[in-house]
GROMACS .gro file of C-alpha atoms in nm:
model
  181
    1MET     CA    1  -5.975  30.624  18.813
    2LYS     CA    2  -5.871  30.875  18.540
    3ARG     CA    3  -6.013  30.833  18.188
    4GLU     CA    4  -5.657  30.765  18.056
    5TYR     CA    5  -5.632  30.464  18.277
    6TRP     CA    6  -5.980  30.344  18.194
    7THR     CA    7  -5.888  30.376  17.823
    8LEU     CA    8  -5.559  30.184  17.864
    9PHE     CA    9  -5.725  29.920  18.077
   10GLY     CA   10  -6.000  29.878  17.812
   11ILE     CA   11  -5.754  29.844  17.533
   12LEU     CA   12  -5.555  29.584  17.715
   13SER     CA   13  -5.855  29.393  17.846
   14PHE     CA   14  -5.966  29.365  17.483
   15ALA     CA   15  -5.641  29.289  17.298
   16ILE     CA   16  -5.480  29.040  17.537
   17PRO     CA   17  -5.764  28.806  17.621
   18TYR     CA   18  -5.906  28.827  17.258
   19THR     CA   19  -5.567  28.718  17.119
   20LEU     CA   20  -5.505  28.448  17.381
   21ILE     CA   21  -5.852  28.289  17.331
   22ASN     CA   22  -5.829  28.312  16.954
   23ASN     CA   23  -5.492  28.126  16.968
   24PHE     CA   24  -5.609  27.878  17.232
   25SER     CA   25  -5.898  27.784  16.989
   26LEU     CA   26  -5.651  27.689  16.718
   27GLY     CA   27  -5.701  27.322  16.658
   28ARG     CA   28  -6.035  27.315  16.834
   29GLU     CA   29  -6.349  27.217  16.660
   30GLY     CA   30  -6.543  27.534  16.590
   31TYR     CA   31  -6.913  27.565  16.540
   32HIS     CA   32  -7.057  27.694  16.217
   33LEU     CA   33  -7.375  27.900  16.264
   34LEU     CA   34  -7.464  27.947  15.902
   35LEU     CA   35  -7.813  28.043  15.831
   36PRO     CA   36  -7.985  28.067  15.493
   37ILE     CA   37  -7.956  28.443  15.509
   38ASP     CA   38  -7.574  28.433  15.536
   39TYR     CA   39  -7.556  28.305  15.181
   40LEU     CA   40  -7.764  28.602  15.056
   41ILE     CA   41  -7.538  28.872  15.216
   42PRO     CA   42  -7.295  28.997  14.957
   43PHE     CA   43  -6.928  29.034  15.000
   44ILE     CA   44  -6.864  29.409  14.973
   45PRO     CA   45  -6.487  29.487  15.037
   46PHE     CA   46  -6.540  29.866  15.086
   47PHE     CA   47  -6.711  29.792  15.423
   48VAL     CA   48  -6.367  29.693  15.560
   49SER     CA   49  -6.333  30.067  15.614
   50PHE     CA   50  -6.608  30.062  15.878
   51TYR     CA   51  -6.476  29.743  16.021
   52LEU     CA   52  -6.128  29.896  16.076
   53LEU     CA   53  -6.262  30.228  16.202
   54THR     CA   54  -6.444  30.037  16.487
   55PHE     CA   55  -6.121  30.051  16.700
   56ALA     CA   56  -6.092  30.432  16.667
   57TYR     CA   57  -6.465  30.465  16.718
   58LEU     CA   58  -6.459  30.263  17.040
   59ILE     CA   59  -6.161  30.455  17.176
   60VAL     CA   60  -6.157  30.805  17.048
   61VAL     CA   61  -6.524  30.882  17.030
   62PRO     CA   62  -6.607  30.831  17.398
   63TYR     CA   63  -6.276  30.985  17.504
   64VAL     CA   64  -6.356  31.309  17.319
   65LEU     CA   65  -6.740  31.327  17.348
   66ILE     CA   66  -6.807  31.198  17.697
   67LYS     CA   67  -6.690  31.469  17.934
   68ASP     CA   68  -6.864  31.346  18.249
   69GLU     CA   69  -6.614  31.117  18.435
   70LYS     CA   70  -6.889  30.901  18.593
   71GLN     CA   71  -7.040  30.827  18.255
   72PHE     CA   72  -6.702  30.753  18.102
   73ALA     CA   73  -6.629  30.512  18.395
   74ALA     CA   74  -6.972  30.359  18.354
   75LEU     CA   75  -6.907  30.299  17.984
   76SER     CA   76  -6.557  30.161  18.061
   77LEU     CA   77  -6.708  29.907  18.309
   78SER     CA   78  -6.987  29.819  18.050
   79PHE     CA   79  -6.717  29.754  17.810
   80ILE     CA   80  -6.529  29.527  18.043
   81PHE     CA   81  -6.841  29.336  18.152
   82THR     CA   82  -6.953  29.296  17.779
   83MET     CA   83  -6.605  29.171  17.689
   84LEU     CA   84  -6.605  28.918  17.979
   85ILE     CA   85  -6.936  28.768  17.860
   86GLY     CA   86  -6.804  28.759  17.510
   87TYR     CA   87  -6.471  28.582  17.619
   88LEU     CA   88  -6.661  28.332  17.823
   89THR     CA   89  -6.877  28.254  17.517
   90PHE     CA   90  -6.571  28.228  17.290
   91LEU     CA   91  -6.416  27.981  17.526
   92LEU     CA   92  -6.721  27.768  17.582
   93PHE     CA   93  -6.872  27.796  17.240
   94PRO     CA   94  -6.602  27.857  16.976
   95VAL     CA   95  -6.747  27.970  16.649
   96LYS     CA   96  -6.539  27.980  16.336
   97THR     CA   97  -6.615  28.172  16.023
   98VAL     CA   98  -6.628  27.959  15.705
   99LEU     CA   99  -6.791  28.190  15.450
  100ARG     CA  100  -6.484  28.392  15.371
  101PRO     CA  101  -6.425  28.422  14.993
  102GLU     CA  102  -6.130  28.217  14.875
  103ASN     CA  103  -6.038  28.403  14.570
  104ILE     CA  104  -6.048  28.769  14.652
  105THR     CA  105  -5.954  28.999  14.365
  106THR     CA  106  -5.679  29.249  14.409
  107GLY     CA  107  -5.738  29.613  14.500
  108PHE     CA  108  -5.708  29.861  14.796
  109TRP     CA  109  -6.028  29.743  14.973
  110THR     CA  110  -5.962  29.377  14.923
  111SER     CA  111  -5.608  29.412  15.046
  112LEU     CA  112  -5.748  29.548  15.367
  113VAL     CA  113  -5.991  29.270  15.392
  114LYS     CA  114  -5.701  29.020  15.356
  115MET     CA  115  -5.510  29.198  15.621
  116SER     CA  116  -5.807  29.189  15.862
  117TYR     CA  117  -5.841  28.814  15.797
  118LEU     CA  118  -5.467  28.768  15.881
  119ALA     CA  119  -5.497  28.974  16.197
  120ASP     CA  120  -5.798  28.758  16.302
  121ALA     CA  121  -5.640  28.423  16.219
  122PRO     CA  122  -5.731  28.145  16.303
  123GLY     CA  123  -6.086  28.300  16.272
  124PHE     CA  124  -6.254  28.216  16.598
  125ASN     CA  125  -6.400  28.457  16.848
  126ASN     CA  126  -6.710  28.527  16.644
  127PHE     CA  127  -7.009  28.471  16.857
  128PRO     CA  128  -7.131  28.721  16.969
  129SER     CA  129  -6.983  29.004  16.769
  130LEU     CA  130  -6.796  29.234  17.003
  131HIS     CA  131  -6.767  29.490  16.705
  132VAL     CA  132  -7.145  29.515  16.721
  133ALA     CA  133  -7.198  29.487  17.102
  134LEU     CA  134  -6.929  29.748  17.185
  135SER     CA  135  -7.021  29.988  16.904
  136LEU     CA  136  -7.384  29.976  17.018
  137LEU     CA  137  -7.280  30.069  17.371
  138VAL     CA  138  -7.073  30.368  17.249
  139SER     CA  139  -7.355  30.476  17.016
  140LEU     CA  140  -7.614  30.452  17.302
  141ILE     CA  141  -7.410  30.627  17.559
  142VAL     CA  142  -7.285  30.910  17.321
  143TYR     CA  143  -7.636  30.972  17.181
  144ASN     CA  144  -7.798  30.968  17.525
  145HIS     CA  145  -7.526  31.217  17.644
  146ASP     CA  146  -7.584  31.451  17.346
  147LYS     CA  147  -7.878  31.406  17.102
  148LYS     CA  148  -7.685  31.619  16.846
  149GLN     CA  149  -7.453  31.330  16.793
  150TRP     CA  150  -7.699  31.151  16.564
  151TRP     CA  151  -7.403  31.054  16.337
  152VAL     CA  152  -7.314  30.775  16.578
  153TRP     CA  153  -7.600  30.572  16.438
  154ILE     CA  154  -7.455  30.597  16.093
  155MET     CA  155  -7.123  30.469  16.223
  156PHE     CA  156  -7.294  30.195  16.423
  157THR     CA  157  -7.493  30.076  16.121
  158GLY     CA  158  -7.183  30.084  15.900
  159ILE     CA  159  -6.985  29.884  16.161
  160MET     CA  160  -7.262  29.632  16.210
  161LEU     CA  161  -7.310  29.579  15.838
  162SER     CA  162  -6.938  29.553  15.782
  163THR     CA  163  -6.909  29.251  16.006
  164MET     CA  164  -7.126  29.060  15.759
  165PHE     CA  165  -7.030  29.234  15.435
  166ILE     CA  166  -6.666  29.138  15.468
  167LYS     CA  167  -6.750  28.795  15.605
  168GLN     CA  168  -6.612  28.827  15.945
  169HIS     CA  169  -6.939  28.720  16.117
  170TYR     CA  170  -7.243  28.532  16.059
  171PHE     CA  171  -7.581  28.695  16.081
  172ILE     CA  172  -7.659  28.526  16.416
  173ASP     CA  173  -7.325  28.664  16.555
  174VAL     CA  174  -7.455  29.013  16.478
  175ILE     CA  175  -7.793  28.942  16.651
  176ALA     CA  176  -7.616  28.814  16.958
  177GLY     CA  177  -7.394  29.121  16.955
  178LEU     CA  178  -7.699  29.346  16.947
  179LEU     CA  179  -7.846  29.155  17.243
  180LEU     CA  180  -7.525  29.165  17.438
  181GLY     CA  181  -7.476  29.541  17.371
   0.00000   0.00000   0.00000
């Protein structure tokens, strides 16, 4: 299959089930996986930039940097497999974020945080963090493909931290995302 089709299939296999499961979870009791460390992690609105860049990172970076069609197909299949595990977990173990700040100040970054909260309403689909799992997959594949692409680890670290700094995920969601990736 051509990389264009893999890319389209990957986008659709993320967007459609994610949205359906999140809406299905509306009204369900969600688990809260708060750990003491979650209260120590600060809210840093600037990190929404990494959070929102995740989507471009997951699509554009592999598309441009992975020239080998077999590696691209392997990454695409890994994405789909990872998402299937995530979706199954979302359905069987709905986790809801409860640490989001209630009174966010106004400003550019906080406006983007508010928009990301609205896009993610009602706030399920947290455990494991697919932002972390899929970004780790991209970083591993791209770096193994070309060791000169060390910057992928900066992007991965920013994305991983962003999930906690903008209060989209609990610490344990991130750990589960690392294990899944």
